Coordinates of C-alpha atoms and ligand atoms in Angstrom, one line a residue:
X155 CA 0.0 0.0 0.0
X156 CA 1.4 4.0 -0.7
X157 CA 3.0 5.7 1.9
X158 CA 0.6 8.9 2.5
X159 CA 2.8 11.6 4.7
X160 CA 0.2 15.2 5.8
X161 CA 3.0 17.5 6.3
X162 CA 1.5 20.9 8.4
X163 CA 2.7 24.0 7.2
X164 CA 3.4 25.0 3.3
X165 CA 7.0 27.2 4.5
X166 CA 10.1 26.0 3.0
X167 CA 10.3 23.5 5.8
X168 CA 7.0 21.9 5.2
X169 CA 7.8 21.5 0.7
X170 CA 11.2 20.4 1.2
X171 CA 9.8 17.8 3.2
X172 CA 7.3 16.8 0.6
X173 CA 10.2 17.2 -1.9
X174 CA 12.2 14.5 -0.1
X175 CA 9.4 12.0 0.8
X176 CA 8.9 12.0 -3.3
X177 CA 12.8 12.0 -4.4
X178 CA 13.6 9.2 -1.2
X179 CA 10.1 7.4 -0.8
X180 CA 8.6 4.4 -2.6
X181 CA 6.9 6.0 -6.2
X182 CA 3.7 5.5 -5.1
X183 CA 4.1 8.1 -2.2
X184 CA 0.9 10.5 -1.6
X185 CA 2.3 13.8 0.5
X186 CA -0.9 16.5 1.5
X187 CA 1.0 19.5 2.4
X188 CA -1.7 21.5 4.8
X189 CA -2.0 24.9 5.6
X190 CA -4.0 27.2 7.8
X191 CA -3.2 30.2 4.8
X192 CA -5.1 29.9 1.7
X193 CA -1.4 30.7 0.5
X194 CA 1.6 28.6 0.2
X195 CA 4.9 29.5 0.9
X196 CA 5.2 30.8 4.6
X197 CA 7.6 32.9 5.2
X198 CA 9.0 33.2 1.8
X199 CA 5.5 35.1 1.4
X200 CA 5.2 36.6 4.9
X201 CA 8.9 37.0 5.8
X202 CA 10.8 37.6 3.5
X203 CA 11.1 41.0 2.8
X204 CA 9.5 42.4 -0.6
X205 CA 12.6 44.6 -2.0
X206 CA 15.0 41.4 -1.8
X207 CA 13.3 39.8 -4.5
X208 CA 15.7 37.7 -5.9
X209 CA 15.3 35.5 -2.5
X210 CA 11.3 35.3 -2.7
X211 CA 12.2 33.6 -5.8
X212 CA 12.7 30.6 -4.1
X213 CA 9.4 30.9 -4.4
X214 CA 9.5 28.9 -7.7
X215 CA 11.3 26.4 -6.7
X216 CA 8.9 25.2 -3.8
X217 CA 6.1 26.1 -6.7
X218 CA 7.7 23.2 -8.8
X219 CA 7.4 20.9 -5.7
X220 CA 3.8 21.9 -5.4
X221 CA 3.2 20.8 -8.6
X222 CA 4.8 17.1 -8.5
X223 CA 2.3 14.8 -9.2
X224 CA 2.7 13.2 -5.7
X225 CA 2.2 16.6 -3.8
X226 CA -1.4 18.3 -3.1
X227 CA -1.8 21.3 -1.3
X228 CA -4.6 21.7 1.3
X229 CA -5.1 25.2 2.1
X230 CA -7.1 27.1 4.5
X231 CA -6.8 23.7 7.3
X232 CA -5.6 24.6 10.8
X233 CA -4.5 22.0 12.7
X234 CA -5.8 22.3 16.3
X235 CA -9.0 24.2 14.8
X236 CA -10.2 22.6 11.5
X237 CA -8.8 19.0 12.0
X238 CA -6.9 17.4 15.3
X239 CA -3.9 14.8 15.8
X240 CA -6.2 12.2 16.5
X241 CA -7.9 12.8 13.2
X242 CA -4.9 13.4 11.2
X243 CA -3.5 10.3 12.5
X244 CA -6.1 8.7 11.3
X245 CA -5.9 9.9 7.4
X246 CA -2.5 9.5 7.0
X247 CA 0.2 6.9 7.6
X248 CA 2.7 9.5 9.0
X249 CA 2.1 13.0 9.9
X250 CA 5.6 16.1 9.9
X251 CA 4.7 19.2 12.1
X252 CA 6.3 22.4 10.0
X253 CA 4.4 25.2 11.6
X254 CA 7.5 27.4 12.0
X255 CA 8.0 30.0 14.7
X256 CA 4.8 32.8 14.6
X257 CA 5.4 34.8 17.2
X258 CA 7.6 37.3 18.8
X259 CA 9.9 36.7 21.8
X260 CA 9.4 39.3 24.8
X261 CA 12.1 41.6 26.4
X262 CA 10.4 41.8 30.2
X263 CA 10.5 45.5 30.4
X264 CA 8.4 47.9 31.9
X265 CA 6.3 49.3 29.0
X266 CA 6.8 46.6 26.9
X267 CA 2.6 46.7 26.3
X268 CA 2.5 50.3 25.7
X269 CA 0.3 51.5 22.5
X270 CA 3.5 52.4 19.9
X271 CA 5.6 49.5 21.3
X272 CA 5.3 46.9 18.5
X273 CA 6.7 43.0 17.8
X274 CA 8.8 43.4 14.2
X275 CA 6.7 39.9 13.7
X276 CA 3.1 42.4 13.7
X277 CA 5.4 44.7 11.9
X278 CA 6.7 42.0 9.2
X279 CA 3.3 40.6 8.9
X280 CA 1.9 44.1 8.4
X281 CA 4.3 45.3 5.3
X282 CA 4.1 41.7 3.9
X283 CA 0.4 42.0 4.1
X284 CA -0.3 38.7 6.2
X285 CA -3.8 38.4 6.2
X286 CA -3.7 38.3 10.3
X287 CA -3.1 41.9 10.1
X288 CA -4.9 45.0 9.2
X289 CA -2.8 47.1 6.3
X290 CA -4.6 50.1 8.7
X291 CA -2.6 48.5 11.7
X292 CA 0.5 51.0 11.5
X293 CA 0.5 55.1 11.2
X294 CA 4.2 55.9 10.8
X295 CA 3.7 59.4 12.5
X296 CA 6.6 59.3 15.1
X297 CA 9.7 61.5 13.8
X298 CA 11.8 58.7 15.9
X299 CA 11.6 55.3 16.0
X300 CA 13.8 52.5 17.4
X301 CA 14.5 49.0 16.7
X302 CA 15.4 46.3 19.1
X303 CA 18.2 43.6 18.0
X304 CA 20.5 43.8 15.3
X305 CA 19.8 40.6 13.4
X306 CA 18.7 40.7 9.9
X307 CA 14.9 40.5 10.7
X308 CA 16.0 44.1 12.4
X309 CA 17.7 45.2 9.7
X310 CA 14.9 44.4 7.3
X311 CA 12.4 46.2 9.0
X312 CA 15.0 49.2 9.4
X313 CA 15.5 49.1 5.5
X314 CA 11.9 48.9 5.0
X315 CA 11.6 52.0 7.3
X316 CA 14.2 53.9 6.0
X317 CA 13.5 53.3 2.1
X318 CA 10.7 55.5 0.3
X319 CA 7.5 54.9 -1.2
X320 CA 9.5 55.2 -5.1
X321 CA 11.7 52.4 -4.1
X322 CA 9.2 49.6 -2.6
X323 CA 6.7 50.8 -5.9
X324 CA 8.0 47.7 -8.0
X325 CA 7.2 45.3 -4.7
X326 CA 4.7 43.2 -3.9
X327 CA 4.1 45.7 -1.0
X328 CA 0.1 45.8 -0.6
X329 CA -1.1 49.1 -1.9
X330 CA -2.4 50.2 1.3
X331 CA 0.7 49.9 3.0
X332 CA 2.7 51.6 0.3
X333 CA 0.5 54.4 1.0
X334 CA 1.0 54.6 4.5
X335 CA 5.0 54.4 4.0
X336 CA 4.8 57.4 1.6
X337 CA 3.2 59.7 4.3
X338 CA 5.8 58.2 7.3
X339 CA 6.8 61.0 9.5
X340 CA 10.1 59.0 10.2
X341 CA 13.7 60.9 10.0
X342 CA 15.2 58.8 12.4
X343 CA 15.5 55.2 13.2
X344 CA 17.8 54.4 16.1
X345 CA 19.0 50.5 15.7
X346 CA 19.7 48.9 18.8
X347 CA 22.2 46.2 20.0
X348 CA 23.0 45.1 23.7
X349 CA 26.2 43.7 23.1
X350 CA 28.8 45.1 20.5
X351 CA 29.7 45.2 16.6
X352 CA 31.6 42.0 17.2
X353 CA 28.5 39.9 18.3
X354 CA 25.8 41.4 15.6
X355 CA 23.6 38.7 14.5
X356 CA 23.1 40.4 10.7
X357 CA 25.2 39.1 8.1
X358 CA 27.7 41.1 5.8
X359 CA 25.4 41.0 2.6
X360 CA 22.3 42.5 4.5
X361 CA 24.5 45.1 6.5
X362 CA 26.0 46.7 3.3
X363 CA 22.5 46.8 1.9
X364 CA 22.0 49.3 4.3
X365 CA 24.8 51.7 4.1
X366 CA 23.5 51.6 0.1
X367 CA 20.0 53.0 0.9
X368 CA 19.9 56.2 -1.0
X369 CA 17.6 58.4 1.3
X370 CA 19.3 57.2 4.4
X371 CA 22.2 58.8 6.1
X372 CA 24.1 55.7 8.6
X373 CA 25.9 56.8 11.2
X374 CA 27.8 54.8 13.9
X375 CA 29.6 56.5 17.1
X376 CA 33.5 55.5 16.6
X377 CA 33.3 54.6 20.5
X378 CA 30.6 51.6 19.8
X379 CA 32.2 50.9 17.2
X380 CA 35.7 50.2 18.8
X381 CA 36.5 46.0 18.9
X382 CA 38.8 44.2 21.2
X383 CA 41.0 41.7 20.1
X384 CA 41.2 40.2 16.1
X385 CA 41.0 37.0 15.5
X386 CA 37.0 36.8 14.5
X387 CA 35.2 34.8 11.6
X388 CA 35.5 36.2 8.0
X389 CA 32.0 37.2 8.4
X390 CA 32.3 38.9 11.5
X391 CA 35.2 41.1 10.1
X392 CA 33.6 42.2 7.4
X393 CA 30.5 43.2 9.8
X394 CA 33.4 45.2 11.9
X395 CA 35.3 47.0 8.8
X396 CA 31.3 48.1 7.3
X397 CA 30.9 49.6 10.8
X398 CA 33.9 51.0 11.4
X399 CA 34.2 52.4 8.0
X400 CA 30.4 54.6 8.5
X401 CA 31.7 55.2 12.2
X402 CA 34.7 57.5 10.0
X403 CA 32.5 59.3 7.5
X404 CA 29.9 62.2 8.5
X405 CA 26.3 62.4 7.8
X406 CA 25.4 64.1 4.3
X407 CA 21.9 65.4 5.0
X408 CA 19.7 62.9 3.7
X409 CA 16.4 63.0 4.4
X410 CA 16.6 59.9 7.1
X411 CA 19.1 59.4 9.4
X412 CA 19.7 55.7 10.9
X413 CA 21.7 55.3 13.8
X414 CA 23.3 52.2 14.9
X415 CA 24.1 51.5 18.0
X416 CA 26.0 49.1 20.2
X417 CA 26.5 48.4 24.1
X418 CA 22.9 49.7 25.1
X419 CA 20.0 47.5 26.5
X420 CA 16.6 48.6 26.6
X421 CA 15.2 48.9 30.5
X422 CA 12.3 50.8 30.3
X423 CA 9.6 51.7 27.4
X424 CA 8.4 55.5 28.9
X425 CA 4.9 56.9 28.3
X426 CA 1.5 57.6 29.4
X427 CA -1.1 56.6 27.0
X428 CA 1.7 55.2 24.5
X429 CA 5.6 55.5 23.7
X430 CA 7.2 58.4 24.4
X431 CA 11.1 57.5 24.9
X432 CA 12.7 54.4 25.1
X433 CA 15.1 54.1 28.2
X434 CA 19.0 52.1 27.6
X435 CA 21.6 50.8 30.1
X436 CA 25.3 51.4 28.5
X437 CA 26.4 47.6 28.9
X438 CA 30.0 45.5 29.1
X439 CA 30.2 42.0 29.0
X440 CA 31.2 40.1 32.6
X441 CA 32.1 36.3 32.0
X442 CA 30.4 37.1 28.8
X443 CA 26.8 37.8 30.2
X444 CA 25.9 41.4 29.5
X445 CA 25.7 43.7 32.5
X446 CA 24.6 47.0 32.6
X447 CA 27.2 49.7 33.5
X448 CA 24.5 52.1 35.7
X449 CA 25.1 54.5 32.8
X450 CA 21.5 55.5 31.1
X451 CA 20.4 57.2 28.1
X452 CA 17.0 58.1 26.7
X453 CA 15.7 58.1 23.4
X454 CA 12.8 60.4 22.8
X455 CA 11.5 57.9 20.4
X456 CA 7.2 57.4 19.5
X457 CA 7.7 54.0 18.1
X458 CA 9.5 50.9 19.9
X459 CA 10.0 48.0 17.0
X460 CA 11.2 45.0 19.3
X461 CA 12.8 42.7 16.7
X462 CA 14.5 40.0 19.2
X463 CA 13.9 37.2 17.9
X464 CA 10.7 34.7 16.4
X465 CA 9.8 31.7 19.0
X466 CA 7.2 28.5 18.0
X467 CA 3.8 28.1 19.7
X468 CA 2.9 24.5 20.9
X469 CA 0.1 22.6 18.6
X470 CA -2.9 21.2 20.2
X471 CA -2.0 17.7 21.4
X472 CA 1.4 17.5 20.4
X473 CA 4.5 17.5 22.6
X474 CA 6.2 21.0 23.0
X475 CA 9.1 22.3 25.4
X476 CA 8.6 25.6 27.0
X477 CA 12.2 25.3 27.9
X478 CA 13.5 25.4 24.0
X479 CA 10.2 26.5 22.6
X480 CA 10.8 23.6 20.1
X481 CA 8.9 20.1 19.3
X482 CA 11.7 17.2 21.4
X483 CA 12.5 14.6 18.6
X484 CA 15.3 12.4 18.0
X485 CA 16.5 13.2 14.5
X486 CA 13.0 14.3 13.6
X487 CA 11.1 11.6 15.3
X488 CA 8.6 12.9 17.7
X489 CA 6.1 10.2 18.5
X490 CA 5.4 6.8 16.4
X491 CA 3.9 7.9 13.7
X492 CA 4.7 11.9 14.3
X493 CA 7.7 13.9 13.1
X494 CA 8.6 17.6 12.8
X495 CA 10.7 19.7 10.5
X496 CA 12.1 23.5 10.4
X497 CA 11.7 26.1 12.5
X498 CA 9.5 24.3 15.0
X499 CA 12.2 21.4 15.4
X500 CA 15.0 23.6 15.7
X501 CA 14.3 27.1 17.0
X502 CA 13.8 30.3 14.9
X503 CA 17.4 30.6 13.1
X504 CA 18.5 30.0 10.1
X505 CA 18.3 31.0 6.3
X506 CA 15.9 29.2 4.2
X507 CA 18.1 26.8 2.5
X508 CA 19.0 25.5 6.5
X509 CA 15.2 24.0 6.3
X510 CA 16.1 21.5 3.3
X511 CA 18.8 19.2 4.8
X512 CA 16.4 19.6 8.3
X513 CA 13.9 18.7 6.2
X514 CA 16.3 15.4 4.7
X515 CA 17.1 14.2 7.9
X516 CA 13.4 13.9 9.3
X517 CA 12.2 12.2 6.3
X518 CA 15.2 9.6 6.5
X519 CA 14.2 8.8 10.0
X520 CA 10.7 8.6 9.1
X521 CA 11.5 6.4 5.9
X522 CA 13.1 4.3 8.4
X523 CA 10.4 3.6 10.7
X524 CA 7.9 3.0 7.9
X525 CA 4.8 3.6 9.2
X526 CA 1.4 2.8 8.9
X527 CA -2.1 3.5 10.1
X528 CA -4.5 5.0 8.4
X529 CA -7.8 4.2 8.6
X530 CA -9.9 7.0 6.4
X531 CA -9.0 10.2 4.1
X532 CA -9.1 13.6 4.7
X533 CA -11.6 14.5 2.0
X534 CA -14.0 12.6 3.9
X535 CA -13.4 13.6 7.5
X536 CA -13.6 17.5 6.5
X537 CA -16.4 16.9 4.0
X538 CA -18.0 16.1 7.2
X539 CA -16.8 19.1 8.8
X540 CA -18.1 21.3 6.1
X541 CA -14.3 22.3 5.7
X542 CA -13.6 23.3 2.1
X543 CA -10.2 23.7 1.9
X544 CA -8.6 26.1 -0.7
X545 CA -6.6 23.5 -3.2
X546 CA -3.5 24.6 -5.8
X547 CA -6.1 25.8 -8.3
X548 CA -7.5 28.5 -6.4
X549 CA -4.0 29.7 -5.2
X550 CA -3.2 30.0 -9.0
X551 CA -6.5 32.2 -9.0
X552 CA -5.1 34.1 -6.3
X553 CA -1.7 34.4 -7.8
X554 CA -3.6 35.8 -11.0
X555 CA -5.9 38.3 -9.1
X556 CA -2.4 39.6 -7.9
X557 CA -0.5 40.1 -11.1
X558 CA -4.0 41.6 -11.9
X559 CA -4.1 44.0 -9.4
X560 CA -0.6 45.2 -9.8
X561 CA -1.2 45.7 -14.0
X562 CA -4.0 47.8 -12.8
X563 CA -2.0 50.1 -10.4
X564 CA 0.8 50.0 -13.2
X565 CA 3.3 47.9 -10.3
X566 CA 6.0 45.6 -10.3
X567 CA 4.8 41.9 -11.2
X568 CA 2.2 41.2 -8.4
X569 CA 0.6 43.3 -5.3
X570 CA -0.4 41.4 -3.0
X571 CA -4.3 40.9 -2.2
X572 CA -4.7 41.3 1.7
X573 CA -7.5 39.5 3.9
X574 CA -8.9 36.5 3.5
X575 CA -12.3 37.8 2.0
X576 CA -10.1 39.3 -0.9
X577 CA -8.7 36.4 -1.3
X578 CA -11.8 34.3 -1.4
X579 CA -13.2 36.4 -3.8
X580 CA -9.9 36.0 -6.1
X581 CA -11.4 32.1 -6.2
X582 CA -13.4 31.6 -9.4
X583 CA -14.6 28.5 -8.0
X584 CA -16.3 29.6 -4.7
Ligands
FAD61 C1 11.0 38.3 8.8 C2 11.9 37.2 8.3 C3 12.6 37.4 7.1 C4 13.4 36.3 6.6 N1 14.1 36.6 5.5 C5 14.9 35.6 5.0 C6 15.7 35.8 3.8 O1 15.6 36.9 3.2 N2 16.5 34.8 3.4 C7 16.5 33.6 4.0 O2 17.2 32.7 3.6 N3 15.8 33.3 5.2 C8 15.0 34.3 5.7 N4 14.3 34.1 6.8 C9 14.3 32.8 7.4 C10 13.3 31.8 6.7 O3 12.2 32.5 6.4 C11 13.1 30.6 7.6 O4 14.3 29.8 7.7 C12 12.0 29.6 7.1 O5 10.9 30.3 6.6 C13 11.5 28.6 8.2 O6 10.7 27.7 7.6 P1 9.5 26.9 8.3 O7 8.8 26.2 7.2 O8 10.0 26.2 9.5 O9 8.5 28.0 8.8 P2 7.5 29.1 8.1 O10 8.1 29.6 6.9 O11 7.1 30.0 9.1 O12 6.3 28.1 7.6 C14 5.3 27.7 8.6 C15 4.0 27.5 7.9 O13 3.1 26.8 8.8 C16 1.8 27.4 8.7 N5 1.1 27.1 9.9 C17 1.4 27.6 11.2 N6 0.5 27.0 12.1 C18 -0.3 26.1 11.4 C19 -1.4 25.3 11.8 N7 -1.7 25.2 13.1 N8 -2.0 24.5 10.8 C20 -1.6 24.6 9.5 N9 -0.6 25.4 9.1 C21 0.1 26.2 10.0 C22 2.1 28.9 8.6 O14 1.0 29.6 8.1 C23 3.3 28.9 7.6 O15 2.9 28.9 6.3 C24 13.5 35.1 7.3 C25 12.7 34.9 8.5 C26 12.0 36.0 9.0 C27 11.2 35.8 10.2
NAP62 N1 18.3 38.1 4.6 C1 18.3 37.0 5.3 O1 19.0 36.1 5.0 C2 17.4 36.9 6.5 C3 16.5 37.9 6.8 C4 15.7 37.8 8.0 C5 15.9 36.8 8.8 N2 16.8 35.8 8.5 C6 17.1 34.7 9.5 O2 16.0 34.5 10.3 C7 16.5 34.2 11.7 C8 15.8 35.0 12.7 O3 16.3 36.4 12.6 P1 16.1 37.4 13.8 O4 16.7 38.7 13.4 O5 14.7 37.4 14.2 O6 16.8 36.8 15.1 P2 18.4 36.7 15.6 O7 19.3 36.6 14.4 O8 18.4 35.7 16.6 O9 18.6 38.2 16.2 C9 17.9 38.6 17.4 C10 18.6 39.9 17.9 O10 17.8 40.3 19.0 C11 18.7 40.6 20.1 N3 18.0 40.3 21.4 C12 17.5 39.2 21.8 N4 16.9 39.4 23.0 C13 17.1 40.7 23.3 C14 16.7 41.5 24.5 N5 16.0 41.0 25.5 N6 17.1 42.8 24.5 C15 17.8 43.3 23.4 N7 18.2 42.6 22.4 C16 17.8 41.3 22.3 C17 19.8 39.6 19.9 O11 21.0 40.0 20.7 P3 22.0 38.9 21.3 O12 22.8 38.4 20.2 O13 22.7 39.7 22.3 O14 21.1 37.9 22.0 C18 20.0 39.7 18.4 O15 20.7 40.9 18.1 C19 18.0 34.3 11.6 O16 18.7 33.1 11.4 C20 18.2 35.2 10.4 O17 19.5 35.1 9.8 C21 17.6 35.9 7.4

């Protein structure tokens, strides 16, 4: 009898699972990638940001796996709302959890709930045009904004910031949003890093991307940028000689100014009703934990972007650590019959290509344990839900109501259609 694998979550994690299962599985392997979006692609759609568009190419790649004759896609299906474990379990002979990382990690400062002080994954979501949030969600009318972390989600959402509405016109950006960036009141985005130049998370390619943003002065302060000692990684250098070198030149009077900073932890989000300033500890490093020196500075910034980092949340009925914030496995194995891939299995780091061998190793262990149990099929059990789920066809009409949408508005190659009603009503066949 076939193998039939339902792999949860259509992000690189989930089709370079369902890639492998066909290239490494018997022929007659069935694989039902499902997703609670009535779009595939996770955060190559939602993530990834819209100017660097030769990545969201990889777009086409994962489209080609969609398209194998072994692969469905089963859109608009939760799991833990639409369909449970139990139920899955009993559809399919295996089932791979590859629901990524949603959500953002907190800081545990006071004012960290104030109106103004925002998670970069609301933020993300917001100028990707995620259907969980509004495009009217954002008003960019503080003159001084800061972001929190200086890895490259950070430094995304400080290009996106600092970039004008001319620039991000040939994106996918959703019209709305483009809108709202043209009227930002921004001038100054303040970038923020606890420890120094030396531990940055960004890599080189994405730091020099910034120092080429044409309305954007950069400026670092040569003190923050000063390094001890030289023996560091190749990448790491060239992080150091990009600061360094902006820490030598002087501002030219563009019409933003982004600052980045080192050696400052955020202790205290200040404000009323909402942000008004952002309070920072001058930090050293004491048997490399970061300590604060009793020094203080405040920024009298209206928007706090806190871009520290992505963490999973657990699935209904399946195992979860709140210690790692990951799924335990052994090489992928979670339970008989369960397995999990990406982001979920290994924490929120890591470039997209990271998720394919991930994804190799859990279908090897899975291959290995052959397993079997299915008793029924999903088209029956959600039939019997009244669940229509949103299949590869009415993506395509999606995909087409984009391309649509951006001829119209005389845009790049797609905009994207936000909300699930606009999306809906992009389905012919509804
Ligand atoms: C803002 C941002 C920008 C990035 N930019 C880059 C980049 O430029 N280049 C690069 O190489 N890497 C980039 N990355 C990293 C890359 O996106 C990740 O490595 C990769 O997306 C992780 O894949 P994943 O499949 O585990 O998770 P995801 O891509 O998050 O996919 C998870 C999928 O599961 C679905 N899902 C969640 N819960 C359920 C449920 N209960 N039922 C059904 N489906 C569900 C989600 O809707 C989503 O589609 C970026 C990451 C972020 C956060
Ligand atoms: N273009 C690309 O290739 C691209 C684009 C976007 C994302 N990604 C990938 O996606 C993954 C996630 O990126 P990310 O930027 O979300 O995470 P990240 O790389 O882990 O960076 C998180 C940043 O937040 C800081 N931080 C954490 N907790 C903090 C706190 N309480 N106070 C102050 N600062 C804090 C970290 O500093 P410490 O180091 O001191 O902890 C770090 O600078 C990464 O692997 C990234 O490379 C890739």
């Amino acid at each position: 009898m076939a193998l039939t694998v339902a792999v949860v979550g259509s992000g690189p994690a989930g089709i370079y699972t369902a890639e492998a299962l066909v290239k490494l599985a018997p022929p007659d392997v069935q694989v039902d990638v499902l997703e609670r979006l009535p779009t595939p692609y996770g955060l190559v759609r939602y993530g990834v940001a819209p100017d660097h568009t030769s990545i969201k190419s990889i777009a086409n790649y994962l489209r080609n796996v969609l398209e194998l004759p072994q692969v469905r896609f089963v859109g608009g299906v939760t799991l833990g709302v639409d369909v449970s474990v139990e139920e899955l379990l009993t559809c399919y002979d295996a089932v791979v959890y590859c629901t990524g990382a949603m959500v953002d990690r907190r800081m545990g400062i006071p004012g960290e709930d104030l109106p103004g002080s925002v998670a970069a994954t609301d933020f993300v979501n917001w100028y990707c045009g995620h259907p969980d949030v509004s495009p009217d969600r954002f008003t960019l009318d503080s003159p001084e904004v800061a972001v929190i972390g200086v890895g490259n989600v950070a430094v995304d959402v400080v290009r996106i910031l600092a970039k004008t509405h001319d620039d991000l016109r040939g994106t996918d950006i959703p019209h709305d949003v483009l809108e709202r960036l043209e009227s930002s009141q921004v001038k100054a985005i303040h970038m923020i890093g606890r420890r120094g130049p030396e531990h940055a998370k960004f890599t080189l390619k994405e730091l020099r991307e910034l120092g080429e943003v044409a309305n954007a002065d950069v400026c670092v302060r040569p003190e923050e940028a000063v390094v001890l000692g030289g023996d560091f990684p190749r990448q790491v250098r060239g992080n150091i000689d990009v600061l360094q070198s902006w820490a030598a030149r002087a501002p030219v009077g563009r019409p933003r100014r982004l600052d980045v900073r080192f050696w400052l932890r955020p202790v205290e989000i200040l404000g009323t009703d909402r942000v008004e300033a952002l309070r920072l500890e001058r930090t050293h490093l004491v048997d490399g934990r970061v300590v604060g020196t009793g020094e203080y500075e405040t920024l009298p910034v209206g928007m706090v972007l806190r871009s520290v980092g992505y963490q999973s949340v657990p699935l209904p009925g399946v195992p979860f650590s709140t210690e790692t914030m990951t799924v335990p496995h052994v090489a992928g194995r979670v339970r008989e019959r369960e397995y999990v891939a990406g982001w979920l299995k290994r924490g929120p780091t890591g470039v997209i290509g990271t998720n394919k061998s991930d994804a190799a190793e859990t279908v090897r262990t899975l291959l290995a344990d052959a397993p079997s149990g299915r008793s029924t099929d999903l088209d029956t059990l959600l039939a019997s839900k009244g669940v229509r789920p949103v299949v590869y066809d009415d993506w395509l009409d999606i995909e087409a109501a984009e391309a649509e949408l951006a001829r119209s508005l005389e845009r790049g190659e797609r905009v994207k259609l936000v909300g699930l009603d606009a999306m809906n009503a992009a389905i012919r066949n509804r």
